[in-house]
Amino acid sequence: MSGFEPRIVAFLCRWCASAGADLAGTNRLAYPPNAIPIRVNCSGRVEPQWVVEALKAGADGVLIGGCHPGDCHYVAGNYKARRRVYLLRKVLAELGIEPERVRLEWVSATEGARFAQVMSDFVAELKRLGPLHGNGGPK
Amino acid sequence: MRRIAIDPLTRLEGHGKVLIYLDEEGKLRDAVLQVPELRGFEAFCRGRRAEEMPQITARICGVCPEAHHLASAKALDAAFGAEVPKPARLQRELFYNAYVFSDHLLHLVFLGGPDLLLPEDVGKAERNVFGVLRRFPELGRQVLEVRAQAQRIVELIGGKAIHPVFALPGGVAQPLGKEAQAEIAAAAPRLVELARTMIALFHEEILPRPEFQALLLSEEAWLPTHYMGLVDENLAPNFYDGQVRVVSARGEEIFCLPGDQALARIAEHWEPWTYVKFPYLRDFGWQGLTAGPDSGIYRVGPLARLNVAERMATPLAQEEYERFLDFFGEKPVHATFAYHWARLIELIQAAESVARLAQEPELTGTKVRGKLGRPGEGVGVVEAARGTLFHHYVLDAQGLVAQVNLVVATTHNAPGIGLSVKQMAAALVARGELDEALLNRVEMAFRAYDPCLACATHFLPGRMPVAVEVYDARGNLLRRLGG
Amino acid sequence: MKLAVYWTGSCGGCDVAFLELGPALLDLLPKLEIVFWPALVDAKRADLEKLPKHGIDVALVNGVLRTTENVEMAELLREKSRWLGAFGACAHLGGVPALANPGEGIAEVVFGPGFRPAPPLGEAPEDAPPELLPEALPLEEVVPVDFVVPGCPPPAGLIARFFAVALAEEIQPGQVFAAEKALCEECPRTREERRLARLVRPHEALADPTKCLLDQGMVCLGPVTRGGCAAACPKAGMPCTGCLGPTPKAGDPALAMLSALASLVRAGEEGEPAFPEEDRILEGLVDPLGTLYKYAFAKYGRPLRRLARRRQEVRA
Ligand code: SF4
Ligand code: SF4
Ligand code: SF4
Ligand code: FES
């Protein structure tokens, strides 16, 4: 799949992953610019509907970034997010969509480098999987 | 070639067309019943949770969901190696007899019955349940009330009147409350009373009509086939449980076996012009779409059950059965229109059974689930209102469905129905009569079976004891699946 | 009121459901003129074709769209009717027969590869059985639908309400004849939103008769399903499987329900050490598509499934 640049929608917790992404930016860390970031209050607020909408609307993959275990501002939002993603991936797999297209990662506000790494890994994974929307876009 | 299509067939369950072909001289070339629908349950039941099957397969047919619900539960009992405790069994049996009553009543008043209850010249705008209600207003109200009571019994036990939810592998969802039992016991006598009224009406209004007797004994509605039905240990018909007995066109027993072994004696044939398959008895092989003692074609349903049985299970039904045998003078009765009479006899047996079961003290017992073993393979069989119904499942270790085979009442009857349609069309064409009232006669021929074409459409491939033979247009065997 | 009732790929339950009105039918019938209803009266397709545009006041279509003939009939009824309603879960959401969509083609499974429908005598090609559509579709995929009477089949109470509204000429475009609120609101079982340490399949345990089934670990779709049936299934000791369709708030019922389950499942104290045990509990949700999309696959699951299928085709 030469030249395929996966499109990613990234739901990022404002307390951690979103700040981590900003830090990666300010530190000028090189990471692929494929993601459209959407800042949310907590990874536990990300509804499975949003993830599916993103996939239907043209995303090749969806990243959910939340606080490390024990660090969630709402105590357990990230745990709920983890269970949701677990079930959502199960449903996606049954529908014939690779569950790897939905990824949950813990990234703290200080982990700019980790965020860059997560993005690069995810982009590589999605390149391996190829475009979700047949010819690279919806319709 | 001239072609006449009756499209859609009306007052039956599901989609059907009759296609009649005449040659240049106006002689009949062929007449077929076509089922232009396929929902493919065997395909999408795979992967479903076993315990969901009684609910999913109920959606094969909304007229007899109870039959699929319990055939499915019985297949699961077998697949999990479970004994069903008595209170659960009583719940199922009572529910089931209330269903047979309600379903037969539906046919007698709403679907096929208007053909009989109304004189033939009423015209098509009137020849329906509304016409029946206008002509017999008192009876009409009584039928609606009592049917509602029968449906209420089904609902009290099944949870919902259409698409019940209560049966599970090894038993039922929950014990039946004492109040529910009291309500059922109070309603039951009205069912018996209505069945008696219907039988009286039949003897006063319908049977004495010369044109009905002519129809009943006419050659164009006389079809010698074999018959299949469930019987209890006294060889009386039992709708919920028993052995599958098959009796030949000459009246001799061909076999009397448990469901799984009986299923192994059936094979299926298909044609590219319809989505329904044609089963036949393996002992005879596929001899084409023909009747007679050498063909493998058999029929199921009320008439078949009375033909395979030696007696009825309840007293009033037995009385009426004797009148029926006296009228025809010999068994098996091959008269297609005798299905209607047989249905009435079963209506009363079902009502009497409801009344008896409603009094059972163990009906409200709290032990409603048997112990389940590891999931495996199982066959369940019941008598649906329209005839013998087999469900056969193979489950995987997680209790998900790996394979499904369903052989449904109207599928068994598909060859018989096709033949009856052709017989009737041939007789009418020979007389040069093809106006609308007479075309209704063709429909009457298959309405006698109370066909449910919604039920009839499906199948399964591979590793099942049902073989499928695939023929080309010239009748050459192309390949054989399963078996 | 001129009424037509028609079944496409249907089980017939939606037709019989009208009779569940019981003796009340006797009051209703004089107000209706039935112009087409194959289950009960003998009008044929040709009679329907002869009707003028809008010759029918209200047409109720039940069943899923499965064949080209179903589509033709839906279009014909749309043209002849002032109001066209989806009656029952199959017409509304695809229903149980739309569970065929995730899998392979049904004709191949049923008759083997290479099955082609053909006319009886090889002549008159119009007499071949109609072609199967590649997917089972809800009514709204083919024609505009004005209102919905949901359920599998619609409960008698909702049918009665529909007729009262229709006879008063008060149908609202887009109206769904069921509650906006969730089924739990009308369920007599007491719900405490308990934490679930295990998911239980209905045959694995006898449910406590008064407590919420979901609290007992059964996947009950009550929280995401419209009310309107008086919680028939939970009253019978069985979980709701969602036949009235999702509430407007829930949207996609599978996604809303998996969210609810994710909130309830707990393996003791939350945190990293509990993850493997949590996953094990969640694995108890077997056949998620059949369980969460039992009636709604065609409407909600199909778009993603179609995406996946198109990709497979592009790859092949
Ligand atoms: S909605 Fe249910 S009752 Fe109606 S046709 Fe579909 S399966 Fe049958
Ligand atoms: S049993 Fe089902 S419908 Fe009733 S309260 Fe619990 S979740 Fe809601
Ligand atoms: S409880 Fe759920 S599945 Fe049962 S009838 Fe009501 S809405 Fe339908
Ligand atoms: S606040 Fe960051 S995941 Fe909850």
mmCIF file of C-alpha atoms in Angstrom, chain B residues 4 6 9 17-20 28 31-33 115 120 215 336-337 417-418 420-429 433-449:
data_model
loop_
_atom_site.group_PDB
_atom_site.id
_atom_site.type_symbol
_atom_site.label_atom_id
_atom_site.label_comp_id
_atom_site.label_asym_id
_atom_site.label_seq_id
_atom_site.Cartn_x
_atom_site.Cartn_y
_atom_site.Cartn_z
ATOM 1 C CA ILE B 4 -52.595 -17.968 -15.652
ATOM 2 C CA ILE B 6 -52.822 -16.477 -9.084
ATOM 3 C CA LEU B 9 -52.216 -16.532 -2.956
ATOM 4 C CA LYS B 17 -48.204 -18.098 -6.332
ATOM 5 C CA VAL B 18 -49.964 -20.630 -8.467
ATOM 6 C CA LEU B 19 -48.844 -20.761 -12.076
ATOM 7 C CA ILE B 20 -51.040 -22.593 -14.541
ATOM 8 C CA LEU B 28 -53.226 -28.235 -19.020
ATOM 9 C CA ALA B 31 -49.725 -26.192 -12.701
ATOM 10 C CA VAL B 32 -47.320 -25.433 -9.920
ATOM 11 C CA LEU B 33 -47.328 -23.823 -6.528
ATOM 12 C CA ASP B 115 -64.274 -21.205 1.903
ATOM 13 C CA GLU B 120 -69.422 -20.711 -2.948
ATOM 14 C CA LEU B 215 -66.018 -31.839 -2.919
ATOM 15 C CA THR B 336 -57.829 -33.609 0.832
ATOM 16 C CA PHE B 337 -60.856 -31.654 2.055
ATOM 17 C CA ILE B 417 -49.950 -29.440 -1.937
ATOM 18 C CA GLY B 418 -48.357 -29.166 -5.373
ATOM 19 C CA SER B 420 -53.505 -31.169 -5.094
ATOM 20 C CA VAL B 421 -53.173 -27.871 -6.922
ATOM 21 C CA LYS B 422 -52.382 -29.658 -10.153
ATOM 22 C CA GLN B 423 -55.236 -32.146 -9.740
ATOM 23 C CA MET B 424 -57.710 -29.368 -9.166
ATOM 24 C CA ALA B 425 -56.398 -27.264 -12.039
ATOM 25 C CA ALA B 426 -56.533 -30.251 -14.380
ATOM 26 C CA ALA B 427 -60.149 -30.974 -13.492
ATOM 27 C CA LEU B 428 -61.185 -27.368 -13.965
ATOM 28 C CA VAL B 429 -59.315 -26.973 -17.231
ATOM 29 C CA GLU B 433 -63.959 -23.490 -16.378
ATOM 30 C CA LEU B 434 -61.397 -20.916 -15.420
ATOM 31 C CA ASP B 435 -63.337 -17.991 -14.038
ATOM 32 C CA GLU B 436 -62.470 -16.403 -10.765
ATOM 33 C CA ALA B 437 -64.730 -18.449 -8.508
ATOM 34 C CA LEU B 438 -63.206 -21.574 -9.957
ATOM 35 C CA LEU B 439 -59.694 -20.316 -9.583
ATOM 36 C CA ASN B 440 -60.589 -19.951 -5.928
ATOM 37 C CA ARG B 441 -61.171 -23.690 -5.994
ATOM 38 C CA VAL B 442 -57.525 -24.138 -6.814
ATOM 39 C CA GLU B 443 -56.722 -22.024 -3.798
ATOM 40 C CA MET B 444 -59.186 -24.009 -1.718
ATOM 41 C CA ALA B 445 -57.295 -27.130 -2.608
ATOM 42 C CA PHE B 446 -54.178 -25.930 -0.919
ATOM 43 C CA ARG B 447 -55.893 -23.937 1.817
ATOM 44 C CA ALA B 448 -57.234 -27.271 3.039
ATOM 45 C CA TYR B 449 -53.678 -27.963 4.194
#
